[in-house]
Amino acid sequence: MAAMGTVRACAPPAAAASSTRDTAPAPQRMNPMKSSKSGRVLVIGGTGRVGGSTAAALSKLRPDLSILAGGRNREKGESFAAKLGEQSEFVQVDTRSASMLEKALQGRYSVMQRNTLLLIYPVAPDVCVDLVVHTAGPFQRAEECTVLQAAISTKAPYIDVCDDLNYSWRAKGFHEQAKTAGVPAITTAGICPGVSNVMAAELVRAARSENGEPERLRFFYYTAGTGGAGPTILTTSFLLLGEDVIAYNKGEEIKLKPYSGSLSIDFGKGVRKKNVYLLNLPEVKSAFKILGVPTVSARLGTAPSGIGECRFSQTFYLLACTMECLEEVLSQKCLVCDNEEFLRDKNNVQKLVESVDPLVRAVDGIAGEHVSMRVDLDCSNGQNTIRLFTHKKLFVSVGFATAAFALTVLEGNTQPGVWFPEEPEGIPMEARELLLERASEGTSNFVMNKPSWMVETDPKEVGLGLYV
């Protein structure tokens, strides 16, 4: 186990002593970016694909940071921490245990050494966690914000990669508590939602600075297969099929069928045109409420596409094949996908994921792991501008996107309270471009505020500002 600064290992204390330590007030925290060069970041779900890629990205962007990979599997976690480097360590933590979460955030960890339980806890305030990054999804159907509540209780800054509408607004409900406690927190701080929200906010800001009034904002996403991001993404996709889509049309909230409203969208070089479908994603509501755009929607598509593409996505086409219902898929009538009550049960979804995951992994190996995000803004003056983000590896790009948000909070840019990425109190306008620059590490195509035709047709300038 890597060194953790000044710590003390003790034999198991008596019950009374243990109680005293457990109820002791949290040590006073210091802002790591103001008091010292380094900081300590606890990544909850750090042994998973999203959390692991976030920890790796943080280590690359800020080698001086101490990264704590939090998870339940000690063997897996310690192996990952060893690969990450000397500044990394595994912390055993369960998001279902409030007391375990609070101890981890206060720098008190239970560890095994030679089959003996030891308690490690800080003797100085600067060994507390300076930021907790919650990546342990799926967030769909989660009823409590246990990690956020623990962060507020222990005064630890917080971000999460939530991609669920209900969970994100449940987190937002803790805004006043976080503000009172002096805790800065950002929800939906991943890639999509997350970076896509900031892209949208910059489109809207630029349009209004040129006296344009935004009328319609659309989020378009594409992944090749599941992007190699693991079963969590697959679980999320199934669960979203059981939810009505919330969208906005000219200021009115509307409900639509999931994976309806198919559009063929050009994602530019390296991806090109892909079919995308409506999904119930949190950035739609937050953009409507915060950015004030009257018409907002979000669509997602996957690959490979082609023969008998299910009206939902290729993932579900694969599932249908394993269930021997290819004929129904060819006629675009997948019984599983159309059974919304079945998909609202998280246990049912988990069983489906376990059965289809091996096949999806095989297809991922063929389809690749591209991810592309395109955000379109239409204004009242007829002007259309887009931002485009394409990366060859989804889970790598997710890591850098989440790490970009983490560094923004660590650098003291976020005010106390719970914020969405497009809120300036969460990510100030002057910090947005640096966040996007960090998040775009390794992108194959990164386009900012261009007319859509310049991306879709790949024009060539022939001189004097003329394009063909």
PDB file of N, CA, C and O in Angstrom, residues 260-315:
ATOM      1  N   SER A 260     -37.883   6.946 -29.883  1.00  0.00           N
ATOM      2  CA  SER A 260     -38.704   7.341 -31.022  1.00  0.00           C
ATOM      3  C   SER A 260     -38.014   8.533 -31.693  1.00  0.00           C
ATOM      4  O   SER A 260     -36.914   8.917 -31.320  1.00  0.00           O
ATOM      5  N   GLY A 261     -38.656   9.117 -32.678  1.00  0.00           N
ATOM      6  CA  GLY A 261     -38.144  10.325 -33.309  1.00  0.00           C
ATOM      7  C   GLY A 261     -36.789  10.165 -33.968  1.00  0.00           C
ATOM      8  O   GLY A 261     -35.897  11.010 -33.794  1.00  0.00           O
ATOM      9  N   SER A 262     -36.622   9.108 -34.746  1.00  0.00           N
ATOM     10  CA  SER A 262     -35.335   8.829 -35.389  1.00  0.00           C
ATOM     11  C   SER A 262     -34.904   9.955 -36.331  1.00  0.00           C
ATOM     12  O   SER A 262     -35.702  10.475 -37.104  1.00  0.00           O
ATOM     13  N   LEU A 263     -33.610  10.327 -36.245  1.00  0.00           N
ATOM     14  CA  LEU A 263     -33.008  11.289 -37.162  1.00  0.00           C
ATOM     15  C   LEU A 263     -31.672  10.749 -37.638  1.00  0.00           C
ATOM     16  O   LEU A 263     -30.996  10.013 -36.916  1.00  0.00           O
ATOM     17  N   SER A 264     -31.286  11.093 -38.863  1.00  0.00           N
ATOM     18  CA  SER A 264     -29.959  10.751 -39.372  1.00  0.00           C
ATOM     19  C   SER A 264     -29.081  11.984 -39.227  1.00  0.00           C
ATOM     20  O   SER A 264     -29.321  13.011 -39.864  1.00  0.00           O
ATOM     21  N   ILE A 265     -28.054  11.866 -38.358  1.00  0.00           N
ATOM     22  CA  ILE A 265     -27.213  13.013 -38.018  1.00  0.00           C
ATOM     23  C   ILE A 265     -25.780  12.774 -38.475  1.00  0.00           C
ATOM     24  O   ILE A 265     -25.223  11.691 -38.264  1.00  0.00           O
ATOM     25  N   ASP A 266     -25.191  13.802 -39.074  1.00  0.00           N
ATOM     26  CA  ASP A 266     -23.805  13.725 -39.537  1.00  0.00           C
ATOM     27  C   ASP A 266     -22.883  14.192 -38.415  1.00  0.00           C
ATOM     28  O   ASP A 266     -22.925  15.355 -38.008  1.00  0.00           O
ATOM     29  N   PHE A 267     -22.041  13.264 -37.900  1.00  0.00           N
ATOM     30  CA  PHE A 267     -21.106  13.574 -36.831  1.00  0.00           C
ATOM     31  C   PHE A 267     -19.719  13.946 -37.354  1.00  0.00           C
ATOM     32  O   PHE A 267     -18.749  13.988 -36.589  1.00  0.00           O
ATOM     33  N   GLY A 268     -19.605  14.209 -38.642  1.00  0.00           N
ATOM     34  CA  GLY A 268     -18.342  14.667 -39.182  1.00  0.00           C
ATOM     35  C   GLY A 268     -17.358  13.552 -39.452  1.00  0.00           C
ATOM     36  O   GLY A 268     -17.685  12.363 -39.417  1.00  0.00           O
ATOM     37  N   LYS A 269     -16.109  13.929 -39.722  1.00  0.00           N
ATOM     38  CA  LYS A 269     -15.083  12.970 -40.123  1.00  0.00           C
ATOM     39  C   LYS A 269     -14.855  11.908 -39.056  1.00  0.00           C
ATOM     40  O   LYS A 269     -14.885  12.169 -37.869  1.00  0.00           O
ATOM     41  N   GLY A 270     -14.657  10.686 -39.533  1.00  0.00           N
ATOM     42  CA  GLY A 270     -14.414   9.570 -38.641  1.00  0.00           C
ATOM     43  C   GLY A 270     -15.657   8.844 -38.188  1.00  0.00           C
ATOM     44  O   GLY A 270     -15.592   7.704 -37.721  1.00  0.00           O
ATOM     45  N   VAL A 271     -16.817   9.480 -38.318  1.00  0.00           N
ATOM     46  CA  VAL A 271     -18.082   8.869 -37.873  1.00  0.00           C
ATOM     47  C   VAL A 271     -19.140   8.981 -38.967  1.00  0.00           C
ATOM     48  O   VAL A 271     -19.773   8.015 -39.352  1.00  0.00           O
ATOM     49  N   ARG A 272     -19.355  10.206 -39.448  1.00  0.00           N
ATOM     50  CA  ARG A 272     -20.353  10.508 -40.466  1.00  0.00           C
ATOM     51  C   ARG A 272     -21.780  10.247 -39.994  1.00  0.00           C
ATOM     52  O   ARG A 272     -22.059  10.286 -38.814  1.00  0.00           O
ATOM     53  N   LYS A 273     -22.693   9.932 -40.923  1.00  0.00           N
ATOM     54  CA  LYS A 273     -24.110   9.881 -40.580  1.00  0.00           C
ATOM     55  C   LYS A 273     -24.483   8.639 -39.783  1.00  0.00           C
ATOM     56  O   LYS A 273     -24.124   7.522 -40.144  1.00  0.00           O
ATOM     57  N   LYS A 274     -25.230   8.870 -38.706  1.00  0.00           N
ATOM     58  CA  LYS A 274     -25.726   7.791 -37.852  1.00  0.00           C
ATOM     59  C   LYS A 274     -27.166   8.095 -37.446  1.00  0.00           C
ATOM     60  O   LYS A 274     -27.550   9.259 -37.284  1.00  0.00           O
ATOM     61  N   ASN A 275     -27.955   7.041 -37.285  1.00  0.00           N
ATOM     62  CA  ASN A 275     -29.320   7.212 -36.797  1.00  0.00           C
ATOM     63  C   ASN A 275     -29.297   7.394 -35.284  1.00  0.00           C
ATOM     64  O   ASN A 275     -28.615   6.657 -34.572  1.00  0.00           O
ATOM     65  N   VAL A 276     -30.057   8.370 -34.794  1.00  0.00           N
ATOM     66  CA  VAL A 276     -30.134   8.636 -33.358  1.00  0.00           C
ATOM     67  C   VAL A 276     -31.602   8.692 -32.938  1.00  0.00           C
ATOM     68  O   VAL A 276     -32.477   9.015 -33.740  1.00  0.00           O
ATOM     69  N   TYR A 277     -31.849   8.390 -31.646  1.00  0.00           N
ATOM     70  CA  TYR A 277     -33.215   8.241 -31.139  1.00  0.00           C
ATOM     71  C   TYR A 277     -33.374   8.982 -29.813  1.00  0.00           C
ATOM     72  O   TYR A 277     -32.420   9.117 -29.046  1.00  0.00           O
ATOM     73  N   LEU A 278     -34.589   9.430 -29.533  1.00  0.00           N
ATOM     74  CA  LEU A 278     -34.872  10.189 -28.322  1.00  0.00           C
ATOM     75  C   LEU A 278     -34.629   9.365 -27.065  1.00  0.00           C
ATOM     76  O   LEU A 278     -35.004   8.196 -26.992  1.00  0.00           O
ATOM     77  N   LEU A 279     -34.014  10.000 -26.058  1.00  0.00           N
ATOM     78  CA  LEU A 279     -33.789   9.381 -24.752  1.00  0.00           C
ATOM     79  C   LEU A 279     -34.083  10.397 -23.659  1.00  0.00           C
ATOM     80  O   LEU A 279     -33.974  11.610 -23.862  1.00  0.00           O
ATOM     81  N   ASN A 280     -34.393   9.900 -22.469  1.00  0.00           N
ATOM     82  CA  ASN A 280     -34.695  10.756 -21.328  1.00  0.00           C
ATOM     83  C   ASN A 280     -33.406  11.076 -20.576  1.00  0.00           C
ATOM     84  O   ASN A 280     -33.007  10.355 -19.671  1.00  0.00           O
ATOM     85  N   LEU A 281     -32.747  12.163 -20.934  1.00  0.00           N
ATOM     86  CA  LEU A 281     -31.454  12.517 -20.369  1.00  0.00           C
ATOM     87  C   LEU A 281     -31.533  13.836 -19.593  1.00  0.00           C
ATOM     88  O   LEU A 281     -32.284  14.749 -19.968  1.00  0.00           O
ATOM     89  N   PRO A 282     -30.765  13.959 -18.511  1.00  0.00           N
ATOM     90  CA  PRO A 282     -30.909  15.114 -17.596  1.00  0.00           C
ATOM     91  C   PRO A 282     -30.509  16.453 -18.189  1.00  0.00           C
ATOM     92  O   PRO A 282     -31.010  17.493 -17.750  1.00  0.00           O
ATOM     93  N   GLU A 283     -29.614  16.475 -19.184  1.00  0.00           N
ATOM     94  CA  GLU A 283     -29.183  17.754 -19.735  1.00  0.00           C
ATOM     95  C   GLU A 283     -30.308  18.500 -20.436  1.00  0.00           C
ATOM     96  O   GLU A 283     -30.229  19.724 -20.610  1.00  0.00           O
ATOM     97  N   VAL A 284     -31.356  17.785 -20.839  1.00  0.00           N
ATOM     98  CA  VAL A 284     -32.485  18.435 -21.510  1.00  0.00           C
ATOM     99  C   VAL A 284     -33.187  19.393 -20.543  1.00  0.00           C
ATOM    100  O   VAL A 284     -33.413  20.568 -20.852  1.00  0.00           O
ATOM    101  N   LYS A 285     -33.526  18.892 -19.362  1.00  0.00           N
ATOM    102  CA  LYS A 285     -34.229  19.724 -18.385  1.00  0.00           C
ATOM    103  C   LYS A 285     -33.331  20.824 -17.832  1.00  0.00           C
ATOM    104  O   LYS A 285     -33.760  21.979 -17.686  1.00  0.00           O
ATOM    105  N   SER A 286     -32.077  20.485 -17.524  1.00  0.00           N
ATOM    106  CA  SER A 286     -31.193  21.502 -16.946  1.00  0.00           C
ATOM    107  C   SER A 286     -30.913  22.612 -17.956  1.00  0.00           C
ATOM    108  O   SER A 286     -30.872  23.794 -17.600  1.00  0.00           O
ATOM    109  N   ALA A 287     -30.743  22.264 -19.235  1.00  0.00           N
ATOM    110  CA  ALA A 287     -30.511  23.288 -20.262  1.00  0.00           C
ATOM    111  C   ALA A 287     -31.740  24.176 -20.438  1.00  0.00           C
ATOM    112  O   ALA A 287     -31.633  25.397 -20.598  1.00  0.00           O
ATOM    113  N   PHE A 288     -32.912  23.559 -20.399  1.00  0.00           N
ATOM    114  CA  PHE A 288     -34.156  24.331 -20.520  1.00  0.00           C
ATOM    115  C   PHE A 288     -34.301  25.297 -19.346  1.00  0.00           C
ATOM    116  O   PHE A 288     -34.598  26.481 -19.534  1.00  0.00           O
ATOM    117  N   LYS A 289     -34.095  24.792 -18.131  1.00  0.00           N
ATOM    118  CA  LYS A 289     -34.288  25.602 -16.934  1.00  0.00           C
ATOM    119  C   LYS A 289     -33.212  26.672 -16.787  1.00  0.00           C
ATOM    120  O   LYS A 289     -33.501  27.805 -16.383  1.00  0.00           O
ATOM    121  N   ILE A 290     -31.965  26.314 -17.052  1.00  0.00           N
ATOM    122  CA  ILE A 290     -30.837  27.195 -16.755  1.00  0.00           C
ATOM    123  C   ILE A 290     -30.459  28.088 -17.923  1.00  0.00           C
ATOM    124  O   ILE A 290     -30.223  29.285 -17.750  1.00  0.00           O
ATOM    125  N   LEU A 291     -30.401  27.517 -19.120  1.00  0.00           N
ATOM    126  CA  LEU A 291     -29.994  28.303 -20.285  1.00  0.00           C
ATOM    127  C   LEU A 291     -31.160  29.058 -20.924  1.00  0.00           C
ATOM    128  O   LEU A 291     -30.949  29.968 -21.723  1.00  0.00           O
ATOM    129  N   GLY A 292     -32.386  28.650 -20.599  1.00  0.00           N
ATOM    130  CA  GLY A 292     -33.545  29.383 -21.086  1.00  0.00           C
ATOM    131  C   GLY A 292     -33.843  29.205 -22.562  1.00  0.00           C
ATOM    132  O   GLY A 292     -34.400  30.099 -23.203  1.00  0.00           O
ATOM    133  N   VAL A 293     -33.475  28.030 -23.105  1.00  0.00           N
ATOM    134  CA  VAL A 293     -33.801  27.740 -24.512  1.00  0.00           C
ATOM    135  C   VAL A 293     -35.172  27.061 -24.539  1.00  0.00           C
ATOM    136  O   VAL A 293     -35.368  26.065 -23.840  1.00  0.00           O
ATOM    137  N   PRO A 294     -36.137  27.551 -25.327  1.00  0.00           N
ATOM    138  CA  PRO A 294     -37.513  27.033 -25.255  1.00  0.00           C
ATOM    139  C   PRO A 294     -37.725  25.633 -25.817  1.00  0.00           C
ATOM    140  O   PRO A 294     -38.647  24.931 -25.400  1.00  0.00           O
ATOM    141  N   THR A 295     -36.886  25.200 -26.779  1.00  0.00           N
ATOM    142  CA  THR A 295     -37.044  23.875 -27.372  1.00  0.00           C
ATOM    143  C   THR A 295     -35.742  23.094 -27.188  1.00  0.00           C
ATOM    144  O   THR A 295     -34.689  23.515 -27.693  1.00  0.00           O
ATOM    145  N   VAL A 296     -35.820  21.969 -26.460  1.00  0.00           N
ATOM    146  CA  VAL A 296     -34.620  21.184 -26.138  1.00  0.00           C
ATOM    147  C   VAL A 296     -34.944  19.694 -26.215  1.00  0.00           C
ATOM    148  O   VAL A 296     -36.012  19.259 -25.772  1.00  0.00           O
ATOM    149  N   SER A 297     -34.016  18.899 -26.765  1.00  0.00           N
ATOM    150  CA  SER A 297     -34.176  17.441 -26.817  1.00  0.00           C
ATOM    151  C   SER A 297     -32.806  16.789 -26.870  1.00  0.00           C
ATOM    152  O   SER A 297     -31.795  17.456 -27.109  1.00  0.00           O
ATOM    153  N   ALA A 298     -32.772  15.470 -26.650  1.00  0.00           N
ATOM    154  CA  ALA A 298     -31.513  14.716 -26.714  1.00  0.00           C
ATOM    155  C   ALA A 298     -31.758  13.379 -27.393  1.00  0.00           C
ATOM    156  O   ALA A 298     -32.780  12.722 -27.149  1.00  0.00           O
ATOM    157  N   ARG A 299     -30.828  12.961 -28.254  1.00  0.00           N
ATOM    158  CA  ARG A 299     -30.940  11.695 -28.976  1.00  0.00           C
ATOM    159  C   ARG A 299     -29.620  10.944 -28.924  1.00  0.00           C
ATOM    160  O   ARG A 299     -28.543  11.556 -28.892  1.00  0.00           O
ATOM    161  N   LEU A 300     -29.707   9.620 -28.964  1.00  0.00           N
ATOM    162  CA  LEU A 300     -28.530   8.746 -28.925  1.00  0.00           C
ATOM    163  C   LEU A 300     -28.658   7.665 -29.983  1.00  0.00           C
ATOM    164  O   LEU A 300     -29.747   7.149 -30.243  1.00  0.00           O
ATOM    165  N   GLY A 301     -27.523   7.293 -30.582  1.00  0.00           N
ATOM    166  CA  GLY A 301     -27.491   6.174 -31.514  1.00  0.00           C
ATOM    167  C   GLY A 301     -26.270   5.317 -31.256  1.00  0.00           C
ATOM    168  O   GLY A 301     -25.287   5.765 -30.662  1.00  0.00           O
ATOM    169  N   THR A 302     -26.324   4.047 -31.669  1.00  0.00           N
ATOM    170  CA  THR A 302     -25.200   3.129 -31.514  1.00  0.00           C
ATOM    171  C   THR A 302     -24.905   2.452 -32.848  1.00  0.00           C
ATOM    172  O   THR A 302     -25.636   2.607 -33.822  1.00  0.00           O
ATOM    173  N   ALA A 303     -23.844   1.672 -32.883  1.00  0.00           N
ATOM    174  CA  ALA A 303     -23.470   0.901 -34.074  1.00  0.00           C
ATOM    175  C   ALA A 303     -22.963  -0.453 -33.607  1.00  0.00           C
ATOM    176  O   ALA A 303     -22.633  -0.621 -32.432  1.00  0.00           O
ATOM    177  N   PRO A 304     -22.888  -1.458 -34.481  1.00  0.00           N
ATOM    178  CA  PRO A 304     -23.166  -1.360 -35.910  1.00  0.00           C
ATOM    179  C   PRO A 304     -24.658  -1.276 -36.194  1.00  0.00           C
ATOM    180  O   PRO A 304     -25.468  -1.780 -35.433  1.00  0.00           O
ATOM    181  N   SER A 305     -24.992  -0.633 -37.298  1.00  0.00           N
ATOM    182  CA  SER A 305     -26.382  -0.563 -37.732  1.00  0.00           C
ATOM    183  C   SER A 305     -26.509  -1.371 -39.007  1.00  0.00           C
ATOM    184  O   SER A 305     -25.536  -1.867 -39.552  1.00  0.00           O
ATOM    185  N   GLY A 306     -27.721  -1.500 -39.491  1.00  0.00           N
ATOM    186  CA  GLY A 306     -27.884  -2.241 -40.736  1.00  0.00           C
ATOM    187  C   GLY A 306     -29.051  -3.193 -40.653  1.00  0.00           C
ATOM    188  O   GLY A 306     -30.145  -2.814 -40.290  1.00  0.00           O
ATOM    189  N   ILE A 307     -28.817  -4.468 -40.940  1.00  0.00           N
ATOM    190  CA  ILE A 307     -29.894  -5.438 -41.072  1.00  0.00           C
ATOM    191  C   ILE A 307     -30.738  -5.490 -39.811  1.00  0.00           C
ATOM    192  O   ILE A 307     -30.250  -5.776 -38.731  1.00  0.00           O
ATOM    193  N   GLY A 308     -32.017  -5.213 -39.990  1.00  0.00           N
ATOM    194  CA  GLY A 308     -32.950  -5.368 -38.886  1.00  0.00           C
ATOM    195  C   GLY A 308     -32.639  -4.515 -37.691  1.00  0.00           C
ATOM    196  O   GLY A 308     -32.845  -4.945 -36.575  1.00  0.00           O
ATOM    197  N   GLU A 309     -32.156  -3.292 -37.890  1.00  0.00           N
ATOM    198  CA  GLU A 309     -31.842  -2.457 -36.738  1.00  0.00           C
ATOM    199  C   GLU A 309     -33.099  -2.256 -35.910  1.00  0.00           C
ATOM    200  O   GLU A 309     -34.126  -1.822 -36.386  1.00  0.00           O
ATOM    201  N   CYS A 310     -33.001  -2.600 -34.647  1.00  0.00           N
ATOM    202  CA  CYS A 310     -34.129  -2.432 -33.732  1.00  0.00           C
ATOM    203  C   CYS A 310     -34.457  -0.949 -33.637  1.00  0.00           C
ATOM    204  O   CYS A 310     -33.573  -0.112 -33.776  1.00  0.00           O
ATOM    205  N   ARG A 311     -35.702  -0.595 -33.421  1.00  0.00           N
ATOM    206  CA  ARG A 311     -36.043   0.817 -33.390  1.00  0.00           C
ATOM    207  C   ARG A 311     -35.468   1.494 -32.161  1.00  0.00           C
ATOM    208  O   ARG A 311     -35.626   2.680 -31.954  1.00  0.00           O
ATOM    209  N   PHE A 312     -34.768   0.730 -31.334  1.00  0.00           N
ATOM    210  CA  PHE A 312     -34.109   1.290 -30.161  1.00  0.00           C
ATOM    211  C   PHE A 312     -32.618   1.428 -30.407  1.00  0.00           C
ATOM    212  O   PHE A 312     -32.123   2.481 -30.707  1.00  0.00           O
ATOM    213  N   SER A 313     -31.870   0.350 -30.373  1.00  0.00           N
ATOM    214  CA  SER A 313     -30.439   0.444 -30.644  1.00  0.00           C
ATOM    215  C   SER A 313     -29.891  -0.929 -30.935  1.00  0.00           C
ATOM    216  O   SER A 313     -30.548  -1.945 -30.705  1.00  0.00           O
ATOM    217  N   GLN A 314     -28.666  -0.954 -31.438  1.00  0.00           N
ATOM    218  CA  GLN A 314     -28.079  -2.238 -31.806  1.00  0.00           C
ATOM    219  C   GLN A 314     -27.887  -3.137 -30.590  1.00  0.00           C
ATOM    220  O   GLN A 314     -27.929  -4.353 -30.699  1.00  0.00           O
ATOM    221  N   THR A 315     -27.672  -2.553 -29.452  1.00  0.00           N
ATOM    222  CA  THR A 315     -27.548  -3.352 -28.236  1.00  0.00           C
ATOM    223  C   THR A 315     -28.761  -4.239 -28.051  1.00  0.00           C
ATOM    224  O   THR A 315     -28.668  -5.418 -27.728  1.00  0.00           O
TER     225      THR A 315
END
